[in-house]
Coordinates of C-alpha atoms in Angstrom, one line a residue:
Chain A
X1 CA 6.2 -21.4 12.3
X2 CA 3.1 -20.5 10.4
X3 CA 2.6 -16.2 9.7
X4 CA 1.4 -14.2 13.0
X5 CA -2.1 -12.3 12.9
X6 CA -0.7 -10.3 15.5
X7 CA 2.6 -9.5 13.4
X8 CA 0.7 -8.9 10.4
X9 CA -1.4 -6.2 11.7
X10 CA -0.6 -4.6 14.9
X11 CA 2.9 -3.4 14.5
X12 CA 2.8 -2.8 11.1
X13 CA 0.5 -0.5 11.5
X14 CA 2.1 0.7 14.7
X15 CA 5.4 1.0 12.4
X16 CA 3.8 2.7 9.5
X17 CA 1.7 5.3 11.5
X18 CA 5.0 6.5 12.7
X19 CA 6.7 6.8 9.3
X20 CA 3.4 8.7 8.5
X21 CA 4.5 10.9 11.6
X22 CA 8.3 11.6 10.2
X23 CA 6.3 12.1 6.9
X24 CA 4.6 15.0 8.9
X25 CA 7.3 16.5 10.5
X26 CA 9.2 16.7 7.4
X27 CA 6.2 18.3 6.0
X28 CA 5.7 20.8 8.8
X29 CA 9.5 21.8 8.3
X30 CA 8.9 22.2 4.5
X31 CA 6.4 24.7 4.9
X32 CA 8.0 26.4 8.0
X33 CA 11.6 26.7 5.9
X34 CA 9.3 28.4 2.9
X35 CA 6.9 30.3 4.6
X36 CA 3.9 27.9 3.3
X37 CA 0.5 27.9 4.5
X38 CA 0.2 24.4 5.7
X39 CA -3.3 24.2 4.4
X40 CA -1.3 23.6 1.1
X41 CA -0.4 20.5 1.8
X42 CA -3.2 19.0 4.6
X43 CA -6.0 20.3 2.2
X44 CA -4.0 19.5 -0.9
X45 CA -6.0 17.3 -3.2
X46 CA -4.2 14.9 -6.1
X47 CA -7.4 15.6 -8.2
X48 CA -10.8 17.4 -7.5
X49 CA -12.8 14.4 -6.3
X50 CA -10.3 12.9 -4.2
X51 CA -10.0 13.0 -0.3
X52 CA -7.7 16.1 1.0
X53 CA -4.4 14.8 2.2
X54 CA -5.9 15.4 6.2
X55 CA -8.7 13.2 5.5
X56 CA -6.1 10.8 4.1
X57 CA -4.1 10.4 7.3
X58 CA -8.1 10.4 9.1
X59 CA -8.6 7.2 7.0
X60 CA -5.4 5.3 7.4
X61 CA -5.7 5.8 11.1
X62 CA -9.6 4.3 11.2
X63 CA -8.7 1.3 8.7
X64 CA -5.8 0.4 11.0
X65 CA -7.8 1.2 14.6
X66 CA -10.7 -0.5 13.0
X67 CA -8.9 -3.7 11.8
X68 CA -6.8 -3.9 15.7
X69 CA -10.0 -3.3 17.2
X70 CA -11.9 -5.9 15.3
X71 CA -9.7 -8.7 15.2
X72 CA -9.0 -7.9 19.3
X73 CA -12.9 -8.6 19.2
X74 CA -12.9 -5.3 20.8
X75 CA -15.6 -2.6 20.2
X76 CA -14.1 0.1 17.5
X77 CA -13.7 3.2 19.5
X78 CA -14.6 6.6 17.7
X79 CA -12.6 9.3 16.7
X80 CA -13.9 11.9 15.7
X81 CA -12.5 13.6 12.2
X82 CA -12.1 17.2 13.3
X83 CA -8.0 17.5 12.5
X84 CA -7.1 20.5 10.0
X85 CA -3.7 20.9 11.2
X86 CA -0.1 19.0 10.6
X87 CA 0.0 18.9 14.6
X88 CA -3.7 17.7 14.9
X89 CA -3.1 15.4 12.6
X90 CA -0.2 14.2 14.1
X91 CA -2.4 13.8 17.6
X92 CA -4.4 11.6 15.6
X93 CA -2.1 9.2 14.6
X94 CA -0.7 9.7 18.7
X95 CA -4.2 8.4 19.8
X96 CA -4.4 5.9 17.4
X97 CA -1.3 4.6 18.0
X98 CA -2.3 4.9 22.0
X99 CA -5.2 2.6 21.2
X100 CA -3.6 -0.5 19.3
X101 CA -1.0 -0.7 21.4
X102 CA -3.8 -1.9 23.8
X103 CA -5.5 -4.6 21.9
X104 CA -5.1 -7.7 23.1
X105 CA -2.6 -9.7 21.3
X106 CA -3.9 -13.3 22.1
X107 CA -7.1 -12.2 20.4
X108 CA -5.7 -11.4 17.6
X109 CA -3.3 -14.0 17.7
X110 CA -6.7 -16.2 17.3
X111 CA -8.5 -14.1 15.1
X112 CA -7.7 -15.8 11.8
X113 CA -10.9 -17.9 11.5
X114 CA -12.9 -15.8 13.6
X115 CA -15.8 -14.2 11.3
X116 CA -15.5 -9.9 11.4
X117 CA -19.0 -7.8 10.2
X118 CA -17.9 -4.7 8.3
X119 CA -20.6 -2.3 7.8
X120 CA -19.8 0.0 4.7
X121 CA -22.3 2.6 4.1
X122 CA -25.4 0.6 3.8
X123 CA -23.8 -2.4 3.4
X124 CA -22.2 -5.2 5.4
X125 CA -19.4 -7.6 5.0
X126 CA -18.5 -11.1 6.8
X127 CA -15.3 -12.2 6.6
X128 CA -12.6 -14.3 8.4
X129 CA -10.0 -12.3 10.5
X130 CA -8.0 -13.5 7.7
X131 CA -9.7 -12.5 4.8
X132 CA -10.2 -9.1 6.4
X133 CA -6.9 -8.5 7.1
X134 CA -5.2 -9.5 3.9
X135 CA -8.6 -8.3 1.5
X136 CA -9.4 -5.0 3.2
X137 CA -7.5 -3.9 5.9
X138 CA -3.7 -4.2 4.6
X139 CA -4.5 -3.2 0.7
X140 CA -7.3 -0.1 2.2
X141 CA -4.3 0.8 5.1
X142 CA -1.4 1.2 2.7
X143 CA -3.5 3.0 -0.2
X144 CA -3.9 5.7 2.2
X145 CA -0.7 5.5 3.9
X146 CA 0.7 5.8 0.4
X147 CA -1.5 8.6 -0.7
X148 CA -0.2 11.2 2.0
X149 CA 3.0 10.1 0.8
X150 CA 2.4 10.5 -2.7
X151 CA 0.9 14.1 -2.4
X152 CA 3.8 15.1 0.0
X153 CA 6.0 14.0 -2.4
X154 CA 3.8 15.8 -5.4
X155 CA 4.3 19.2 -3.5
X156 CA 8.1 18.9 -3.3
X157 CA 8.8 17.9 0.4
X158 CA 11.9 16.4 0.5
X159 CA 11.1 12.1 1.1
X160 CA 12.5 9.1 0.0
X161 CA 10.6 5.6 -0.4
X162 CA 12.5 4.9 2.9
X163 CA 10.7 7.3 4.6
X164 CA 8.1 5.8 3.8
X165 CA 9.0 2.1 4.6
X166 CA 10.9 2.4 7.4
X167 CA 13.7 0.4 9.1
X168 CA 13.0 -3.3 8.3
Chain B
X1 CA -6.1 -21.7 12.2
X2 CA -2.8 -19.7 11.8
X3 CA -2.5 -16.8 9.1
X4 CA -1.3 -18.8 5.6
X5 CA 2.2 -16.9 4.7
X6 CA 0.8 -18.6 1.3
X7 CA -2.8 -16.6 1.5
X8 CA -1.1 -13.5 2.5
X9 CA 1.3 -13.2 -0.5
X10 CA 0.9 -15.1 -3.7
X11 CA -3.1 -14.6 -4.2
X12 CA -2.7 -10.9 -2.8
X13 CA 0.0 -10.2 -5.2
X14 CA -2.2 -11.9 -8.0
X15 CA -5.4 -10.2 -7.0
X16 CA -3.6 -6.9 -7.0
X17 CA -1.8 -6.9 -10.4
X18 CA -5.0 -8.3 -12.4
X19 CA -6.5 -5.1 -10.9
X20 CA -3.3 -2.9 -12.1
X21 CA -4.3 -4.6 -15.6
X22 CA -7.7 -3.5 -14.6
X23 CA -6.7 0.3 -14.0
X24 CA -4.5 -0.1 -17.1
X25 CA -7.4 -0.9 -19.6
X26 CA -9.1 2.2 -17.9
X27 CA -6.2 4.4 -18.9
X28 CA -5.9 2.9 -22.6
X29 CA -9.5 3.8 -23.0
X30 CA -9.2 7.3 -21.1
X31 CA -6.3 7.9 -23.8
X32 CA -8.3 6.5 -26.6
X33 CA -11.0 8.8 -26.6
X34 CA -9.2 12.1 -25.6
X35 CA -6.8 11.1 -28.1
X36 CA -3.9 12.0 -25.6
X37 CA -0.4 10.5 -26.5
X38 CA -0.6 7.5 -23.9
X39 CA 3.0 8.6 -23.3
X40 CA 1.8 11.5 -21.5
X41 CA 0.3 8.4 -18.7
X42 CA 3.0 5.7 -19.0
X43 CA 6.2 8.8 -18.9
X44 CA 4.3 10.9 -16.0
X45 CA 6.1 11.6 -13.1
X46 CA 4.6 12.9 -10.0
X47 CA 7.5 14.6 -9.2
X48 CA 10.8 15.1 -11.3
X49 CA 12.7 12.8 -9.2
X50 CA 10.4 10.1 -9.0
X51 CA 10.0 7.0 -10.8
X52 CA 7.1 7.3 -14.4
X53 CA 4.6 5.6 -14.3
X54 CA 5.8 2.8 -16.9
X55 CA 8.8 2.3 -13.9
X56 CA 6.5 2.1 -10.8
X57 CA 4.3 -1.2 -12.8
X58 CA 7.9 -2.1 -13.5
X59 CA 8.5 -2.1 -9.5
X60 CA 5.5 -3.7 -8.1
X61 CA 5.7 -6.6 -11.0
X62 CA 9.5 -7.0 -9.1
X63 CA 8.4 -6.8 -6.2
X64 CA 5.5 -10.0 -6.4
X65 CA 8.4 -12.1 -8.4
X66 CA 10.8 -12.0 -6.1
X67 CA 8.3 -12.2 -3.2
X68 CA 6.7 -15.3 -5.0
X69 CA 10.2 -16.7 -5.7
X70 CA 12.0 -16.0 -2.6
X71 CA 9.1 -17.6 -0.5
X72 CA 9.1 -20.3 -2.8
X73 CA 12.8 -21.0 -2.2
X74 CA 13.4 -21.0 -6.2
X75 CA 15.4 -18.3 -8.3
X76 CA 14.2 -15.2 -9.1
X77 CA 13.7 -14.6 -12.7
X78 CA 15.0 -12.0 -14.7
X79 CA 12.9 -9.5 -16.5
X80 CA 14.3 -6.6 -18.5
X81 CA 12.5 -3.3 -17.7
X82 CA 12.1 -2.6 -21.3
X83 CA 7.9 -1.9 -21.4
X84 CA 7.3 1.6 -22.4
X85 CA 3.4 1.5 -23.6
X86 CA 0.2 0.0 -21.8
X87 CA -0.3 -2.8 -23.8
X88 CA 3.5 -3.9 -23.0
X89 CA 2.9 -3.1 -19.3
X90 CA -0.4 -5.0 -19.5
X91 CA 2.5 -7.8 -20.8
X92 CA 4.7 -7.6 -18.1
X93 CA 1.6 -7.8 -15.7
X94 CA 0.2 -11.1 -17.1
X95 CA 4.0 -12.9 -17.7
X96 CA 4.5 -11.5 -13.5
X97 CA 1.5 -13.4 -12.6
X98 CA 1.9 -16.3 -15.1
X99 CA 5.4 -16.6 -13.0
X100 CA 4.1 -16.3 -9.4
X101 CA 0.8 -19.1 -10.3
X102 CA 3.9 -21.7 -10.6
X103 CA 5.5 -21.0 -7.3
X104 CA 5.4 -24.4 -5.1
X105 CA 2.3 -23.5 -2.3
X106 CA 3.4 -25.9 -0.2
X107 CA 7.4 -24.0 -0.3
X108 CA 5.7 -20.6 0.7
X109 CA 3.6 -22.0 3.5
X110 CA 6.9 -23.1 5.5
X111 CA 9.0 -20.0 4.8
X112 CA 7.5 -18.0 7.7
X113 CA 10.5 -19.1 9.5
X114 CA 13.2 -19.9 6.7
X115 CA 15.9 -16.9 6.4
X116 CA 16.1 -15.3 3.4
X117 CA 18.6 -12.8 1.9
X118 CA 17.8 -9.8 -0.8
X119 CA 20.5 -8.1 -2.0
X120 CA 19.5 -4.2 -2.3
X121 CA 22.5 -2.2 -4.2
X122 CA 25.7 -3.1 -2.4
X123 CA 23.9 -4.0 0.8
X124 CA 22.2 -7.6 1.7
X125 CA 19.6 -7.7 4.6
X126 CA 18.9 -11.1 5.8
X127 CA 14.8 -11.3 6.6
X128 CA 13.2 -14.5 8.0
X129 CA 10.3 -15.0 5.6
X130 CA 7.7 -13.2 7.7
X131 CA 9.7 -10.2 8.5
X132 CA 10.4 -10.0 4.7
X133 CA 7.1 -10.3 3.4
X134 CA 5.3 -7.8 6.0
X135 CA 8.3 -5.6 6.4
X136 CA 9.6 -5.2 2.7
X137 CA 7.3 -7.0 0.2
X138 CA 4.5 -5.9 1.2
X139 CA 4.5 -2.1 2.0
X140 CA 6.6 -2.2 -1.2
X141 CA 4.1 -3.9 -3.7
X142 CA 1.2 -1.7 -1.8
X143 CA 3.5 1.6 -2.2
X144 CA 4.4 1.1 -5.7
X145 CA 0.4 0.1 -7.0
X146 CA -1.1 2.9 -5.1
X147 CA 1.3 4.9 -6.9
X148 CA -0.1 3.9 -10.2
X149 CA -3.4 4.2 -9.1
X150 CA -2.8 7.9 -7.6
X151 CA -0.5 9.0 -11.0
X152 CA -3.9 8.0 -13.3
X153 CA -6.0 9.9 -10.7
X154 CA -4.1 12.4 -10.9
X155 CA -4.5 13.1 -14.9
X156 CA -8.3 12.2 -14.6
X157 CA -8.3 9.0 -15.5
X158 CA -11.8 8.4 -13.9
X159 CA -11.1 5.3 -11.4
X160 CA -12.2 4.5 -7.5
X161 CA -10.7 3.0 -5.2
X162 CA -13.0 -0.1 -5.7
X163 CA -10.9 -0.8 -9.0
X164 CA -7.6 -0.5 -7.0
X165 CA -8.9 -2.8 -4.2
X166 CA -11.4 -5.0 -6.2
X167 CA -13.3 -7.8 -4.9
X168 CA -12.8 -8.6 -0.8

Protein backbone atom coordinates (compact mmCIF):
# COMPACT_ATOMS: atom_id res chain seq x y z
CA UNK A 1 0.00 0.00 0.00
CA UNK A 2 1.90 3.09 -1.06
CA UNK A 3 1.11 6.55 1.57
CA UNK A 4 -2.45 8.31 0.83
CA UNK A 5 -2.59 12.05 -0.42
CA UNK A 6 -5.86 12.13 0.95
CA UNK A 7 -4.59 10.67 4.53
CA UNK A 8 -1.77 12.96 4.55
CA UNK A 9 -3.63 16.01 4.31
CA UNK A 10 -7.27 16.19 4.81
CA UNK A 11 -7.79 14.58 8.19
CA UNK A 12 -4.75 15.60 9.61
CA UNK A 13 -5.59 18.73 9.30
CA UNK A 14 -9.26 18.06 10.09
CA UNK A 15 -7.66 16.28 13.37
CA UNK A 16 -5.34 19.06 14.25
CA UNK A 17 -7.77 21.96 13.75
CA UNK A 18 -9.72 20.44 16.45
CA UNK A 19 -6.87 19.92 18.93
CA UNK A 20 -6.33 23.69 18.05
CA UNK A 21 -10.17 24.04 19.19
CA UNK A 22 -9.63 22.04 22.75
CA UNK A 23 -6.45 24.35 22.76
CA UNK A 24 -9.05 27.23 22.73
CA UNK A 25 -11.38 26.15 25.03
CA UNK A 26 -8.86 25.47 27.53
CA UNK A 27 -7.67 28.92 26.92
CA UNK A 28 -11.06 30.50 27.18
CA UNK A 29 -11.49 28.66 30.59
CA UNK A 30 -8.03 29.91 31.72
CA UNK A 31 -8.93 33.43 31.40
CA UNK A 32 -12.52 33.01 32.53
CA UNK A 33 -11.21 31.04 36.04
CA UNK A 34 -8.64 34.32 36.45
CA UNK A 35 -10.60 37.02 35.30
CA UNK A 36 -8.12 37.64 32.19
CA UNK A 37 -8.79 39.83 29.32
CA UNK A 38 -8.69 37.31 26.55
CA UNK A 39 -6.95 39.80 24.37
CA UNK A 40 -3.91 38.59 26.50
CA UNK A 41 -3.65 35.71 24.99
CA UNK A 42 -5.39 36.11 21.14
CA UNK A 43 -3.17 39.33 20.78
CA UNK A 44 -0.33 37.92 22.71
CA UNK A 45 2.89 38.09 20.71
CA UNK A 46 6.10 35.59 21.38
CA UNK A 47 8.28 38.64 20.30
CA UNK A 48 7.44 42.18 18.76
CA UNK A 49 7.66 41.23 15.07
CA UNK A 50 5.83 38.13 15.29
CA UNK A 51 2.21 37.39 14.24
CA UNK A 52 -0.42 37.76 17.31
CA UNK A 53 -1.57 34.36 18.48
CA UNK A 54 -5.23 35.16 16.47
CA UNK A 55 -3.45 35.73 13.41
CA UNK A 56 -1.65 32.39 14.16
CA UNK A 57 -4.80 30.26 14.26
CA UNK A 58 -5.96 32.79 10.81
CA UNK A 59 -2.86 31.22 9.16
CA UNK A 60 -3.03 27.56 10.11
CA UNK A 61 -6.56 27.55 8.95
CA UNK A 62 -5.63 29.20 5.30
CA UNK A 63 -2.41 26.84 4.81
CA UNK A 64 -4.60 23.85 5.58
CA UNK A 65 -8.02 25.30 3.43
CA UNK A 66 -5.52 26.37 0.86
CA UNK A 67 -3.55 22.95 0.55
CA UNK A 68 -7.36 20.81 0.60
CA UNK A 69 -8.59 23.20 -1.80
CA UNK A 70 -5.65 22.95 -4.12
CA UNK A 71 -4.85 19.52 -4.30
CA UNK A 72 -9.08 18.94 -4.59
CA UNK A 73 -8.23 21.20 -7.81
CA UNK A 74 -10.77 23.26 -6.31
CA UNK A 75 -10.86 27.15 -6.26
CA UNK A 76 -9.41 28.41 -2.62
CA UNK A 77 -12.40 30.05 -1.10
CA UNK A 78 -11.78 33.31 1.01
CA UNK A 79 -12.02 33.97 4.43
CA UNK A 80 -11.77 36.81 5.46
CA UNK A 81 -9.30 37.62 8.69
CA UNK A 82 -11.67 39.66 10.84
CA UNK A 83 -11.53 37.16 14.16
CA UNK A 84 -10.38 39.06 17.53
CA UNK A 85 -12.11 36.79 19.83
CA UNK A 86 -11.37 32.99 21.34
CA UNK A 87 -15.11 32.31 20.02
CA UNK A 88 -14.41 33.94 16.56
CA UNK A 89 -11.56 32.28 16.30
CA UNK A 90 -12.99 29.17 17.13
CA UNK A 91 -15.80 29.86 14.15
CA UNK A 92 -12.88 30.09 12.02
CA UNK A 93 -11.48 26.91 12.42
CA UNK A 94 -15.68 25.68 12.38
CA UNK A 95 -15.76 26.97 8.74
CA UNK A 96 -12.59 25.70 7.87
CA UNK A 97 -13.18 22.59 9.04
CA UNK A 98 -16.85 22.84 7.17
CA UNK A 99 -14.92 23.41 3.99
CA UNK A 100 -12.28 20.42 3.77
CA UNK A 101 -14.56 18.12 4.87
CA UNK A 102 -16.04 18.85 1.23
CA UNK A 103 -13.10 18.48 -0.98
CA UNK A 104 -13.22 15.85 -3.04
CA UNK A 105 -11.19 12.97 -1.92
CA UNK A 106 -10.54 11.16 -5.35
CA UNK A 107 -8.91 14.43 -6.37
CA UNK A 108 -6.74 14.45 -3.92
CA UNK A 109 -6.30 10.97 -3.88
CA UNK A 110 -4.68 11.82 -7.55
CA UNK A 111 -3.08 14.87 -6.76
CA UNK A 112 0.44 13.71 -6.19
CA UNK A 113 1.86 14.47 -9.65
CA UNK A 114 -0.51 17.02 -10.46
CA UNK A 115 1.43 20.50 -10.79
CA UNK A 116 -0.16 23.28 -7.86
CA UNK A 117 0.71 27.35 -8.61
CA UNK A 118 1.28 29.09 -5.24
CA UNK A 119 1.30 32.68 -5.52
CA UNK A 120 3.32 34.25 -2.50
CA UNK A 121 3.31 37.89 -2.43
CA UNK A 122 4.64 38.68 -5.76
CA UNK A 123 5.88 35.58 -6.37
CA UNK A 124 4.72 32.16 -7.64
CA UNK A 125 5.51 28.60 -7.02
CA UNK A 126 4.90 25.26 -9.24
CA UNK A 127 5.06 22.31 -7.59
CA UNK A 128 3.70 18.68 -7.56
CA UNK A 129 0.78 17.89 -5.15
CA UNK A 130 3.45 16.12 -3.61
CA UNK A 131 6.03 18.41 -3.22
CA UNK A 132 3.48 20.97 -1.97
CA UNK A 133 2.14 18.99 0.50
CA UNK A 134 5.27 17.60 2.21
CA UNK A 135 7.59 21.17 1.27
CA UNK A 136 4.90 23.82 2.23
CA UNK A 137 1.83 22.81 3.38
CA UNK A 138 2.56 20.19 6.31
CA UNK A 139 5.99 22.04 7.60
CA UNK A 140 3.92 25.87 7.09
CA UNK A 141 0.57 24.00 8.85
CA UNK A 142 2.19 22.64 11.96
CA UNK A 143 4.56 25.79 12.51
CA UNK A 144 1.45 27.68 13.11
CA UNK A 145 -0.50 24.99 14.75
CA UNK A 146 2.53 24.81 17.06
CA UNK A 147 2.91 28.41 17.63
CA UNK A 148 -0.65 28.92 19.24
CA UNK A 149 0.41 26.14 21.19
CA UNK A 150 3.55 27.37 22.21
CA UNK A 151 2.27 30.86 23.32
CA UNK A 152 -0.68 29.20 25.19
CA UNK A 153 1.60 27.34 26.83
CA UNK A 154 4.11 30.57 27.46
CA UNK A 155 1.04 32.32 29.30
CA UNK A 156 0.47 29.43 31.70
CA UNK A 157 -2.70 27.70 30.31
CA UNK A 158 -2.71 24.46 31.60
CA UNK A 159 -1.72 21.91 28.11
CA UNK A 160 0.18 18.95 27.63
CA UNK A 161 1.96 17.91 24.15
CA UNK A 162 -1.15 15.60 23.98
CA UNK A 163 -3.24 18.19 23.68
CA UNK A 164 -1.64 19.13 21.13
CA UNK A 165 -1.32 15.78 19.21
CA UNK A 166 -4.21 14.23 19.74
CA UNK A 167 -5.53 10.58 19.99
CA UNK A 168 -3.39 8.61 17.46
CA UNK B 1 1.84 8.41 -8.85
CA UNK B 2 1.06 7.48 -5.13
CA UNK B 3 2.50 9.78 -2.19
CA UNK B 4 6.32 8.11 -1.51
CA UNK B 5 6.04 7.14 2.47
CA UNK B 6 9.98 7.43 1.59
CA UNK B 7 9.56 11.29 0.21
CA UNK B 8 7.37 12.15 2.99
CA UNK B 9 9.69 11.14 5.92
CA UNK B 10 13.46 10.55 5.49
CA UNK B 11 14.24 13.78 3.15
CA UNK B 12 11.62 15.93 5.22
CA UNK B 13 13.32 14.91 8.39
CA UNK B 14 16.78 15.67 6.75
CA UNK B 15 15.64 18.93 5.19
CA UNK B 16 14.31 19.97 8.53
CA UNK B 17 17.28 19.23 10.96
CA UNK B 18 19.97 20.77 8.44
CA UNK B 19 17.72 23.89 8.88
CA UNK B 20 17.63 23.39 12.89
CA UNK B 21 21.66 23.44 12.30
CA UNK B 22 20.80 26.46 10.30
CA UNK B 23 18.80 28.30 13.23
CA UNK B 24 21.52 27.01 15.54
CA UNK B 25 24.49 28.86 13.79
CA UNK B 26 22.15 31.91 13.93
CA UNK B 27 21.91 31.61 17.72
CA UNK B 28 25.82 30.89 18.19
CA UNK B 29 26.32 34.12 16.34
CA UNK B 30 23.38 36.02 18.16
CA UNK B 31 25.25 34.90 21.49
CA UNK B 32 28.60 35.72 20.11
CA UNK B 33 28.19 39.26 19.60
CA UNK B 34 25.89 40.11 22.57
CA UNK B 35 28.25 38.13 24.54
CA UNK B 36 25.21 36.43 26.28
CA UNK B 37 26.09 32.98 28.14
CA UNK B 38 24.73 30.71 25.28
CA UNK B 39 23.31 28.88 28.28
CA UNK B 40 20.77 31.49 28.63
CA UNK B 41 19.49 29.86 24.68
CA UNK B 42 20.32 26.14 25.01
CA UNK B 43 18.65 26.09 29.23
CA UNK B 44 15.57 28.39 28.20
CA UNK B 45 12.39 27.21 28.99
CA UNK B 46 9.22 28.68 27.73
CA UNK B 47 7.54 27.72 30.58
CA UNK B 48 8.90 26.10 33.88
CA UNK B 49 7.41 22.87 33.14
CA UNK B 50 8.46 22.50 29.74
CA UNK B 51 11.26 20.92 28.14
CA UNK B 52 14.89 23.66 27.39
CA UNK B 53 15.69 24.20 24.53
CA UNK B 54 18.95 21.81 24.56
CA UNK B 55 15.89 18.95 25.33
CA UNK B 56 13.39 19.90 22.51
CA UNK B 57 16.66 19.42 19.59
CA UNK B 58 17.16 16.38 21.85
CA UNK B 59 13.37 15.31 20.92
CA UNK B 60 13.02 16.15 17.35
CA UNK B 61 16.69 14.41 16.62
CA UNK B 62 14.52 11.16 18.46
CA UNK B 63 11.86 11.56 16.81
CA UNK B 64 13.54 11.36 12.79
CA UNK B 65 15.73 8.27 14.24
CA UNK B 66 13.27 6.27 15.25
CA UNK B 67 10.99 7.44 12.40
CA UNK B 68 13.87 6.63 9.94
CA UNK B 69 14.54 3.36 11.69
CA UNK B 70 11.17 2.08 12.43
CA UNK B 71 10.21 2.60 8.67
CA UNK B 72 13.28 1.11 7.73
CA UNK B 73 12.44 -2.05 9.67
CA UNK B 74 16.10 -1.83 11.48
CA UNK B 75 16.81 -1.05 15.27
CA UNK B 76 16.67 2.11 16.62
CA UNK B 77 19.91 3.47 17.82
CA UNK B 78 20.68 4.63 21.04
CA UNK B 79 21.81 8.21 21.67
CA UNK B 80 22.48 9.55 25.15
CA UNK B 81 20.83 13.01 25.67
CA UNK B 82 23.97 14.40 27.05
CA UNK B 83 24.42 17.73 24.58
CA UNK B 84 24.27 20.81 26.62
CA UNK B 85 25.96 23.60 24.25
CA UNK B 86 25.20 24.53 20.48
CA UNK B 87 28.09 23.19 19.04
CA UNK B 88 27.25 19.65 20.72
CA UNK B 89 23.56 20.06 19.58
CA UNK B 90 24.88 21.08 16.14
CA UNK B 91 26.65 17.27 16.88
CA UNK B 92 23.76 15.48 17.72
CA UNK B 93 21.95 17.11 14.55
CA UNK B 94 24.60 15.96 11.97
CA UNK B 95 25.29 12.13 13.72
CA UNK B 96 20.84 12.22 13.54
CA UNK B 97 21.04 12.78 9.98
CA UNK B 98 24.28 10.82 9.17
CA UNK B 99 21.99 7.89 10.87
CA UNK B 100 18.67 8.36 8.88
CA UNK B 101 20.89 8.92 5.12
CA UNK B 102 21.71 4.98 5.82
CA UNK B 103 18.12 3.76 6.24
CA UNK B 104 17.26 1.19 3.33
CA UNK B 105 14.83 3.51 0.73
CA UNK B 106 13.46 0.78 -0.65
CA UNK B 107 12.44 -0.71 3.37
CA UNK B 108 10.60 2.72 3.98
CA UNK B 109 8.72 2.76 0.71
CA UNK B 110 6.80 -0.63 1.70
CA UNK B 111 6.09 0.21 5.30
CA UNK B 112 2.93 2.23 4.55
CA UNK B 113 1.23 -0.95 5.37
CA UNK B 114 3.76 -2.96 7.72
CA UNK B 115 2.64 -2.61 11.60
CA UNK B 116 4.88 -1.20 13.71
CA UNK B 117 5.02 -0.95 17.58
CA UNK B 118 6.57 2.17 19.77
CA UNK B 119 6.81 1.61 23.16
CA UNK B 120 5.83 5.14 24.96
CA UNK B 121 6.58 4.75 28.93
CA UNK B 122 4.76 1.59 30.08
CA UNK B 123 2.31 1.76 27.15
CA UNK B 124 2.91 0.27 23.46
CA UNK B 125 0.64 1.47 20.57
CA UNK B 126 0.78 -0.57 17.56
CA UNK B 127 0.68 1.96 14.29
CA UNK B 128 0.68 0.71 10.70
CA UNK B 129 3.46 2.67 9.13
CA UNK B 130 1.28 5.43 7.68
CA UNK B 131 -0.77 6.05 10.69
CA UNK B 132 2.57 6.24 12.56
CA UNK B 133 4.37 8.56 10.49
CA UNK B 134 1.35 11.19 9.91
CA UNK B 135 -0.25 10.62 13.28
CA UNK B 136 2.88 10.54 15.68
CA UNK B 137 6.19 11.22 13.78
CA UNK B 138 5.24 13.80 12.12
CA UNK B 139 3.18 16.34 14.32
CA UNK B 140 5.92 15.26 16.74
CA UNK B 141 9.19 16.23 14.80
CA UNK B 142 7.05 19.50 13.47
CA UNK B 143 5.99 20.26 17.30
CA UNK B 144 9.25 19.86 18.71
CA UNK B 145 11.35 22.13 15.73
CA UNK B 146 8.84 24.80 15.77
CA UNK B 147 9.55 24.88 19.33
CA UNK B 148 13.12 25.67 18.86
CA UNK B 149 12.43 27.98 16.33
CA UNK B 150 9.77 29.96 18.50
CA UNK B 151 12.13 29.65 22.00
CA UNK B 152 15.16 31.66 19.78
CA UNK B 153 12.31 34.05 18.57
CA UNK B 154 11.45 34.49 21.58
CA UNK B 155 14.98 35.89 22.98
CA UNK B 156 15.56 37.91 19.65
CA UNK B 157 17.44 35.78 17.93
CA UNK B 158 16.66 37.47 14.60
CA UNK B 159 15.24 34.42 12.30
CA UNK B 160 12.09 34.03 9.75
CA UNK B 161 10.24 31.57 9.12
CA UNK B 162 12.08 31.09 5.71
CA UNK B 163 15.06 29.72 7.83
CA UNK B 164 12.67 27.33 9.70
CA UNK B 165 10.98 26.15 6.42
CA UNK B 166 13.98 26.64 3.88
CA UNK B 167 13.96 25.75 0.41
CA UNK B 168 10.36 24.28 -1.11
Amino acid sequence: MPLSMYAASVPRFVHMLNNLTALLDKAQAHVDARKIDPAALTAFRLFADMFPLSRQVQIACDVAKGAAARLGGIEVPRHEDTEQTIPELKARIAKTVAFIATVPRAAVEASADRDTTLKLGKQEYTFTGMQYLLNYAQPNFYFHATTVYNMLRHNGVELGKKDFIGAF
